[in-house]
mmCIF file of C-alpha atoms in Angstrom:
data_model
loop_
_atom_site.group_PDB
_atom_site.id
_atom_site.type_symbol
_atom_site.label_atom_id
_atom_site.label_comp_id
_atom_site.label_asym_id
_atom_site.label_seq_id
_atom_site.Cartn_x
_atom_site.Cartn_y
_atom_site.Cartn_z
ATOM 1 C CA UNK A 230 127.657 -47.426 117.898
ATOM 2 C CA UNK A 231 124.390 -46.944 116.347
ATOM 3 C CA UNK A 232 122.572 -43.574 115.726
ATOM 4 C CA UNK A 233 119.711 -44.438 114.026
ATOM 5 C CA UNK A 234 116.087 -43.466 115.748
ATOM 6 C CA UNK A 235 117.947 -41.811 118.610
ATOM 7 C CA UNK A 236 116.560 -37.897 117.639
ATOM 8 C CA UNK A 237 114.610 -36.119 120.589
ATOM 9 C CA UNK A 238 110.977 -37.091 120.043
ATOM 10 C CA UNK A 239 110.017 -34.168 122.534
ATOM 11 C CA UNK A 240 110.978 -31.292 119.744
ATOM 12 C CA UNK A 241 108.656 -30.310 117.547
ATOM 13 C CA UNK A 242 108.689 -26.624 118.527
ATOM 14 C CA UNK A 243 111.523 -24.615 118.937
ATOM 15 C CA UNK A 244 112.890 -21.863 120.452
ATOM 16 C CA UNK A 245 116.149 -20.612 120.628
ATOM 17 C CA UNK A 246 117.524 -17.834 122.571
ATOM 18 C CA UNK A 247 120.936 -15.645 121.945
ATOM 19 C CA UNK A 248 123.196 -15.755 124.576
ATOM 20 C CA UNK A 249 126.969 -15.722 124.479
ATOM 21 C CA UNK A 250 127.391 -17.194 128.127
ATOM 22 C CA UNK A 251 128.467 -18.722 129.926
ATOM 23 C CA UNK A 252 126.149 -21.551 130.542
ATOM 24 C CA UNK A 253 125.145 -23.068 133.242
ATOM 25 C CA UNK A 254 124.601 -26.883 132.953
ATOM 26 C CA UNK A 255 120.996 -26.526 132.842
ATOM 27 C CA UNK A 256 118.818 -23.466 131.241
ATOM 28 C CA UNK A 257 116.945 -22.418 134.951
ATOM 29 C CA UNK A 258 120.904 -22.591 136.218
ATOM 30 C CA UNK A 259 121.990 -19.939 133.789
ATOM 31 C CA UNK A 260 122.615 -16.220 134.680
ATOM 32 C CA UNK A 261 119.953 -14.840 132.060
ATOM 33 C CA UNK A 262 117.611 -11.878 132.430
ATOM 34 C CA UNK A 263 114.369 -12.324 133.766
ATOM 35 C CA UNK A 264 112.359 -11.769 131.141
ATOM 36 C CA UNK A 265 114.606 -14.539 129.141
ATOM 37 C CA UNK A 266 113.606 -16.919 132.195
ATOM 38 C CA UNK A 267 110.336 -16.320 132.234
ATOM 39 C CA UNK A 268 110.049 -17.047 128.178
ATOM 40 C CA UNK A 269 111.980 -20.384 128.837
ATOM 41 C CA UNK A 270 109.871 -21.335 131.573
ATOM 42 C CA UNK A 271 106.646 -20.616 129.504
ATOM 43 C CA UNK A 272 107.838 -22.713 126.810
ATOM 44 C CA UNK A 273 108.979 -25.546 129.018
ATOM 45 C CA UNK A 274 105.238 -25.694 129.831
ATOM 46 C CA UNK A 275 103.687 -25.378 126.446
ATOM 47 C CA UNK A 276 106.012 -28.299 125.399
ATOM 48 C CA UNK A 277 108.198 -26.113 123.256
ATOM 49 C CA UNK A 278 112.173 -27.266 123.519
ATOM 50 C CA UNK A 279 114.655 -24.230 123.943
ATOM 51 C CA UNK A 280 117.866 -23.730 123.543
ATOM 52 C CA UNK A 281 120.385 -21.258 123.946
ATOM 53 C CA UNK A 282 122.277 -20.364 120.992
ATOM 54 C CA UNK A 283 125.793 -18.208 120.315
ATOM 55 C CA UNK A 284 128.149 -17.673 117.144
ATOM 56 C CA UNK A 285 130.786 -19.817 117.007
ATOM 57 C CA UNK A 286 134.035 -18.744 118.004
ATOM 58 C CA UNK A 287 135.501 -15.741 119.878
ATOM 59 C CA UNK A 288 132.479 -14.632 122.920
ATOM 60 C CA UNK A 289 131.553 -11.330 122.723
ATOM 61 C CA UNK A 290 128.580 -9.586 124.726
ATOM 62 C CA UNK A 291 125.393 -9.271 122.764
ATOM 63 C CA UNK A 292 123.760 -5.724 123.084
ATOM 64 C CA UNK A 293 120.004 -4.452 122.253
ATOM 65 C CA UNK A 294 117.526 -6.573 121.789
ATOM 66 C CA UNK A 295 117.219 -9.970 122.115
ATOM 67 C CA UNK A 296 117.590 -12.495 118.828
ATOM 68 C CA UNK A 297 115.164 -15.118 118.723
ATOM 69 C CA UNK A 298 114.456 -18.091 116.410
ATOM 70 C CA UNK A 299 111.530 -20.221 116.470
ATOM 71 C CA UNK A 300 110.551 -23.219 114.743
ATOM 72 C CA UNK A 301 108.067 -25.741 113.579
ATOM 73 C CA UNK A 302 109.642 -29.065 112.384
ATOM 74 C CA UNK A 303 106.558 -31.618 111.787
ATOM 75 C CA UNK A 304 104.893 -28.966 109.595
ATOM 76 C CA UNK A 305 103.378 -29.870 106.099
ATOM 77 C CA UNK A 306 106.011 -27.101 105.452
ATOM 78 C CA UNK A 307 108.957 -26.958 108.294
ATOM 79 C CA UNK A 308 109.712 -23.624 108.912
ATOM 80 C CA UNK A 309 112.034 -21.185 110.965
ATOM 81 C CA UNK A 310 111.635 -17.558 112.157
ATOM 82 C CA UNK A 311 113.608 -14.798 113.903
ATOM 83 C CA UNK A 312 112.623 -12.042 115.331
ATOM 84 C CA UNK A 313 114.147 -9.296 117.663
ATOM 85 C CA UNK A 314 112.511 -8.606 121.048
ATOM 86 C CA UNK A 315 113.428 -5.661 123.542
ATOM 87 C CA UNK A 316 111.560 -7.621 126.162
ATOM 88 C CA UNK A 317 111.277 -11.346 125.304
ATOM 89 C CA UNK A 318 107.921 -12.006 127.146
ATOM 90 C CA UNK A 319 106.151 -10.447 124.602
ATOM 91 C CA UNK A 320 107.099 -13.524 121.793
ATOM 92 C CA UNK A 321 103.632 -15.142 121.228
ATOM 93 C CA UNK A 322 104.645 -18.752 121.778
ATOM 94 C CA UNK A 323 100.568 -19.444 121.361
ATOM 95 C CA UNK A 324 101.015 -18.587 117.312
ATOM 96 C CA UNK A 325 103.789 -21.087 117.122
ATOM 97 C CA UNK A 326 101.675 -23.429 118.697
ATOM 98 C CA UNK A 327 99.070 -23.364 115.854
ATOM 99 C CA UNK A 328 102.144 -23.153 113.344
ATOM 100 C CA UNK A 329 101.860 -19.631 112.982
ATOM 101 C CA UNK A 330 105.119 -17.239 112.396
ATOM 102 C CA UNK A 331 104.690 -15.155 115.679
ATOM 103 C CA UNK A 332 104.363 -11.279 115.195
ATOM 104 C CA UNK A 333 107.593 -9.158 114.950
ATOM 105 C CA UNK A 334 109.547 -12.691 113.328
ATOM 106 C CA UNK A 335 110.093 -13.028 109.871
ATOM 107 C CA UNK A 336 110.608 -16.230 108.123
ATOM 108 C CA UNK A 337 114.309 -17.598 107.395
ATOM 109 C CA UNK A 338 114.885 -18.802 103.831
ATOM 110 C CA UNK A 339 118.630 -20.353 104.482
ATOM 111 C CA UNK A 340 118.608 -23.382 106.769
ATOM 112 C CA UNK A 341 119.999 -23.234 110.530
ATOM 113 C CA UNK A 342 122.707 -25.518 112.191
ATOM 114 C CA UNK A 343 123.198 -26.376 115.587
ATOM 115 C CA UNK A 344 126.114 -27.594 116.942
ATOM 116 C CA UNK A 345 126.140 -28.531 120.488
ATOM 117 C CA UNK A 346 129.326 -27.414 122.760
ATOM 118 C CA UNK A 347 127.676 -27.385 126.143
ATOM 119 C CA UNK A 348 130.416 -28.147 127.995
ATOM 120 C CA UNK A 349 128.829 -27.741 131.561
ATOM 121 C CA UNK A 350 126.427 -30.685 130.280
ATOM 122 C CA UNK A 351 128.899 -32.815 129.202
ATOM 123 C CA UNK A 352 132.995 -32.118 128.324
ATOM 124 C CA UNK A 353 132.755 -34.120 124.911
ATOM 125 C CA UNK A 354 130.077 -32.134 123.289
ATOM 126 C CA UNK A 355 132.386 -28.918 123.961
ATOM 127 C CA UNK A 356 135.535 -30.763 122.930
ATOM 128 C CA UNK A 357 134.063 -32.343 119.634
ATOM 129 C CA UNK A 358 131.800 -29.832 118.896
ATOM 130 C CA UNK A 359 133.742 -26.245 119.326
ATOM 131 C CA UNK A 360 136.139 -27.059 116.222
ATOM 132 C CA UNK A 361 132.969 -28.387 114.274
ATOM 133 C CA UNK A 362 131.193 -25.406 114.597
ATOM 134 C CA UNK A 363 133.944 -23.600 114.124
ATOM 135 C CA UNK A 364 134.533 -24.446 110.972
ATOM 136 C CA UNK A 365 130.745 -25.268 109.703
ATOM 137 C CA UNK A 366 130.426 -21.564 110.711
ATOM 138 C CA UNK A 367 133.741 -20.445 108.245
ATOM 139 C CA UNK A 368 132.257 -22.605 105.821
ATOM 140 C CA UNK A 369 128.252 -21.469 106.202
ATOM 141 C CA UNK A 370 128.663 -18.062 107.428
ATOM 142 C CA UNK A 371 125.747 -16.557 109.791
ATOM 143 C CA UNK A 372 123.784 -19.913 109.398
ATOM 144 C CA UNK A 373 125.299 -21.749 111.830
ATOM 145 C CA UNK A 374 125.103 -21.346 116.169
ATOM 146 C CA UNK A 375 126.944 -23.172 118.840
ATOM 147 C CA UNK A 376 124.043 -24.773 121.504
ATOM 148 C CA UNK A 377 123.078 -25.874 124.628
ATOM 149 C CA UNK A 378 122.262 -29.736 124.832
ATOM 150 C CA UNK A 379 119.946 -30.977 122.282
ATOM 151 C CA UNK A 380 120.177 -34.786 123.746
ATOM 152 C CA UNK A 381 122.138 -37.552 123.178
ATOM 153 C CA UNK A 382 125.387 -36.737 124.773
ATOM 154 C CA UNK A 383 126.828 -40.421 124.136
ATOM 155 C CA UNK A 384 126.510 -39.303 120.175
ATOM 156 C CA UNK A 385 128.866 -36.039 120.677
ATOM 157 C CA UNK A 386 129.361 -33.932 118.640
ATOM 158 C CA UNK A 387 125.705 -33.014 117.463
ATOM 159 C CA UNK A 388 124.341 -31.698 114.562
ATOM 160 C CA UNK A 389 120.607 -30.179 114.514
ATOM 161 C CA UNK A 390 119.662 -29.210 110.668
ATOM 162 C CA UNK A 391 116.512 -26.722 110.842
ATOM 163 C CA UNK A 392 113.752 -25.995 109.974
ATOM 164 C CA UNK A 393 112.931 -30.295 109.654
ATOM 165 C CA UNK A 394 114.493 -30.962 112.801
ATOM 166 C CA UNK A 395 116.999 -33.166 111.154
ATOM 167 C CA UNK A 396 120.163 -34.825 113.855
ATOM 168 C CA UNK A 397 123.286 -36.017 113.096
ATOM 169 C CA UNK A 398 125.751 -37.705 115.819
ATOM 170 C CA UNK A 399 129.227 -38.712 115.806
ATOM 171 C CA UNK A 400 130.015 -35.999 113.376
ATOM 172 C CA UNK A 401 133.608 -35.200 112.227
ATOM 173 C CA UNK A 402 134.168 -31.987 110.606
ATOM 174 C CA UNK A 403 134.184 -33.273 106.906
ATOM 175 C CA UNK A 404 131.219 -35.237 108.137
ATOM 176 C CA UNK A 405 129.090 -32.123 109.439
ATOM 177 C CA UNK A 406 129.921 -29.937 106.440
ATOM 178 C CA UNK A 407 128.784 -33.384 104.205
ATOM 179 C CA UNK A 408 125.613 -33.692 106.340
ATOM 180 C CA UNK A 409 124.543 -29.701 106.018
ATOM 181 C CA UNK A 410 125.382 -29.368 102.262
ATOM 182 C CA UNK A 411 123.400 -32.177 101.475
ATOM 183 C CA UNK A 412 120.413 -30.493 103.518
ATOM 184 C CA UNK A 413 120.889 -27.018 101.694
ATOM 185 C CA UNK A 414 120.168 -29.408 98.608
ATOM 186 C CA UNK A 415 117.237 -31.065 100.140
ATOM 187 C CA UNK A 416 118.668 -34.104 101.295
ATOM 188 C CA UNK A 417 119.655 -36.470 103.404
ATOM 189 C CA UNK A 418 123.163 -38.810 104.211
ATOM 190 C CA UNK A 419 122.296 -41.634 106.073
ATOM 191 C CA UNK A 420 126.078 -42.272 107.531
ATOM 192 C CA UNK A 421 125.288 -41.165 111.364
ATOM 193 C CA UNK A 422 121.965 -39.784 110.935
ATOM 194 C CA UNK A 423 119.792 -40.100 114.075
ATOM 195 C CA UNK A 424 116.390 -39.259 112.726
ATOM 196 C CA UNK A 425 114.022 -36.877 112.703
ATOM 197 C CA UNK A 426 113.145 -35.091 115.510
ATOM 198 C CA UNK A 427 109.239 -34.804 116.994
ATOM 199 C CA UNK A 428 108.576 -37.845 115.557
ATOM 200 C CA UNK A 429 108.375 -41.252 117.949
ATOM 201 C CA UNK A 430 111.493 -43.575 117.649
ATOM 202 C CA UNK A 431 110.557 -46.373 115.586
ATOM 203 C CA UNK A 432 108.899 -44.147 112.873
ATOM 204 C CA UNK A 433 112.076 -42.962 112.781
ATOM 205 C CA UNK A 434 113.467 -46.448 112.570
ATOM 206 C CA UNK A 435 110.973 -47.388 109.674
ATOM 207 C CA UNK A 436 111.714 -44.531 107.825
ATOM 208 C CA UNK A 437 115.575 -44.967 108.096
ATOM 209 C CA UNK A 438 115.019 -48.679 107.032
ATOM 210 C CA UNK A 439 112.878 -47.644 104.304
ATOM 211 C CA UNK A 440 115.423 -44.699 103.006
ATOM 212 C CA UNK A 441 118.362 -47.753 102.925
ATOM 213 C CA UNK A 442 115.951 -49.654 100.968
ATOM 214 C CA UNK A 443 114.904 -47.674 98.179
ATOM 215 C CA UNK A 444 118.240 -44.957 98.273
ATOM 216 C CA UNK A 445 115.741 -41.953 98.510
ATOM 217 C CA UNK A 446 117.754 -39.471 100.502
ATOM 218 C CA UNK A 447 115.688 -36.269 99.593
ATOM 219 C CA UNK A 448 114.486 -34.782 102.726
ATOM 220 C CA UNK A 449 110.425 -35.420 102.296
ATOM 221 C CA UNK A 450 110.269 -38.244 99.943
ATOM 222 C CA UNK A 451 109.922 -40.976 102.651
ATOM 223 C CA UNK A 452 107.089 -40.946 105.422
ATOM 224 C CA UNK A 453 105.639 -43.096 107.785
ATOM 225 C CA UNK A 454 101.212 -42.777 107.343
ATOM 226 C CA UNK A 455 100.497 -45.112 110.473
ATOM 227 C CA UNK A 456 101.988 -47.288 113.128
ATOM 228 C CA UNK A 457 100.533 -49.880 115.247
ATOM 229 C CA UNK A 458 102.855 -51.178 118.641
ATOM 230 C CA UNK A 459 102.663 -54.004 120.246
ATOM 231 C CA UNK A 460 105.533 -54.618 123.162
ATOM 232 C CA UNK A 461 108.855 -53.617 121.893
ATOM 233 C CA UNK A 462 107.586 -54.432 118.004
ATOM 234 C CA UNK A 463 105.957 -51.501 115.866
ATOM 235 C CA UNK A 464 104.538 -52.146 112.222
ATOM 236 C CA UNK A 465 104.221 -49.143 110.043
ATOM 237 C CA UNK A 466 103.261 -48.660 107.065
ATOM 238 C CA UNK A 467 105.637 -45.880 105.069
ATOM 239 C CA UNK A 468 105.004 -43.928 102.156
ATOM 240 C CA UNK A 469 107.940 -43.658 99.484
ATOM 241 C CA UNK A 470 106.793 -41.537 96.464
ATOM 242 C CA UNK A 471 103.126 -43.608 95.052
ATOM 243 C CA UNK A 472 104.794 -47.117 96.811
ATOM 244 C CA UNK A 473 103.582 -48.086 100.286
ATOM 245 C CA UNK A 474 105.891 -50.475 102.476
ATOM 246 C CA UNK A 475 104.874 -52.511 105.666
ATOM 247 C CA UNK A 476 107.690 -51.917 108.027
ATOM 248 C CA UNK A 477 108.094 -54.042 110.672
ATOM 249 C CA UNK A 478 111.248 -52.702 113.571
ATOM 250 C CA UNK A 479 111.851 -54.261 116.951
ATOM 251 C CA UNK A 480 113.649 -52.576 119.800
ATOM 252 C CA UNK A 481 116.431 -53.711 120.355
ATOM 253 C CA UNK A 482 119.802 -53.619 123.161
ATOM 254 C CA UNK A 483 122.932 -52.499 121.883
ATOM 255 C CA UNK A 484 125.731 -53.067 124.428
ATOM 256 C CA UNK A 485 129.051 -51.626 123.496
ATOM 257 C CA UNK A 486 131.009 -54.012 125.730
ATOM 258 C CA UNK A 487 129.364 -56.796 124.080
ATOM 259 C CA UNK A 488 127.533 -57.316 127.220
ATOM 260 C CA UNK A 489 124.631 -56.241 129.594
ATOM 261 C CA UNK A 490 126.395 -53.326 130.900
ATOM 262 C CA UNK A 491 125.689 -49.642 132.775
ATOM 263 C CA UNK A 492 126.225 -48.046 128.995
ATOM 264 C CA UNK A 493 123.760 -50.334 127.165
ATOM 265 C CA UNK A 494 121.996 -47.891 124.252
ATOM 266 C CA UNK A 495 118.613 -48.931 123.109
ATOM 267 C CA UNK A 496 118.372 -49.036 119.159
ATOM 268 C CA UNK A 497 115.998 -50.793 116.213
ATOM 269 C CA UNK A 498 116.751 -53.724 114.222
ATOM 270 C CA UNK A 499 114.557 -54.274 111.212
ATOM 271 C CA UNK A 500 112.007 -57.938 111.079
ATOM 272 C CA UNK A 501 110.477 -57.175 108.306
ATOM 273 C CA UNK A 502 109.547 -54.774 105.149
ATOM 274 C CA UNK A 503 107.294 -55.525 102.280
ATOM 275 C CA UNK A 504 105.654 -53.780 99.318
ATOM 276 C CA UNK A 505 102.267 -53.265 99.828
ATOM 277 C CA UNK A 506 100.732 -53.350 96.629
ATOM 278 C CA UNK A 507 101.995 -57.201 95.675
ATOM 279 C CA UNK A 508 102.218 -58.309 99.120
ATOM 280 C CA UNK A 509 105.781 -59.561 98.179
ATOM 281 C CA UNK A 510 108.489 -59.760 101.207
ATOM 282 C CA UNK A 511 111.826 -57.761 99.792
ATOM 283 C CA UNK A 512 113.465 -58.064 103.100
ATOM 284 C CA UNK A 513 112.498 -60.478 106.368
#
């Protein structure tokens, strides 16, 4: 099954929330304090995506106050913050808004890794994902959080890599710890990465297609400058170091059954992708 350009466009901003549980299958559904309601709530409105997030392994009751991280991840500069609130309303949401680090957060320097286990949401993210995190967690200690649902259930188990807002699906263990060491290095493996999320799907498509291309895996080295849609085709044109490429991805059907069928997944294929500069095709 494909993965590419399947990372939730909807999450530029984020906020996540300590809680050990249990959850509910949806965040308004969980037995939370008010105060950590009324922060989720806000968020939802401003267009910031939250999560709840706990240590892997054995649950224990958190005590004192509340541990928050928020992020940006379509900065010039992707960053992440935590802070520690006695009363969670008073997190200024509005600074991370204009990519600010709110008051009373400081900024993180190690990366942060979500795994999804939301069982409620879906039994496969919790099944796939516990041991993952598990043992991401042994291997990358206090860096790494179980989650609530960070979309894509179909793609179980989940990795989110943080501050860029980097996803991973389909993940084994050996693949997860693969996937996050190459991030602590600044990089990227391709094998079952989903994309970048805040970013519309077939940038993400164009910039996977460009990073298979040229074999530039670091983290910033490919970008897309423009697209233009028309339909289900996009052109964009993608910055890779001083080379431009035209990038031309179509959206596509991907039935598993080989079929039209109920579980149909929507995916890219790529028409076209030239160098700029000469005007040359290297791939139609």
């Amino acid at each position: 099954m494909p993965t590419l350009a399947s990372a939730t466009v909807a999450a530029r901003f984020w906020l996540l929330v300590e809680h050990a549980g249990p959850w509910a299958s949806h965040l308004p559904e969980c037995e939370l304090p008010s105060e950590v309601h009324e922060l989720i709530a806000r968020a939802a409105d401003l267009g910031v995506r939250a999560q709840l997030i706990r240590r892997p392994g054995r649950r224990s009751a958190v005590r004192g106050p509340v541990r928050i991280l928020v992020a940006d991840t379509t900065a010039e500069v992707p960053w992440v913050a935590e802070g520690r609130f006695e009363d969670p309303r008073d997190l200024d949401l509005g600074s991370l808004l204009r990519g600010v680090v709110p008051a009373s957060c400081i900024l993180v320097k190690e990366p942060v890794f979500l795994v999804c286990t939301h069982a409620r949401r879906n039994a496969c993210c919790a099944r796939i994902g516990l041991p993952i995190a598990r043992v991401l967690g042994e291997t990358l200690p206090g860096r790494v959080w179980e989650t609530t649902h960070v979309g894509g259930d179909r793609y179980a188990a989940n990795l989110v890599c943080l501050p860029h807002g980097l996803y991973y699906g389909s993940m084994s263990q050996a693949a997860a710890i693969a996937a996050a060491n190459a991030y602590r290095h600044g990089e990227i493996v391709l094998d079952r990465f989903r994309g970048r999320a805040g970013i519309p799907e077939p940038s993400q498509a164009a910039e996977h297609f460009v990073r298979a291309h040229t074999g530039d895996l670091s983290v910033g080295g490919v970008a897309v400058e423009s697209t233009r849609s028309d339909g289900d085709v996009t052109e964009a044109i993608v910055r890779h170091e001083d080379v431009r490429f035209r990038v031309v991805v179509e959206r596509t059907v991907f039935a598993p059954c080989g079929m039209a069928c109920a579980d149909t997944i929507m995916t890219y294929r790529l028409a076209a992708l030239e160098h700029i500069q000469c005007g040359t095709p290297v791939l139609t």
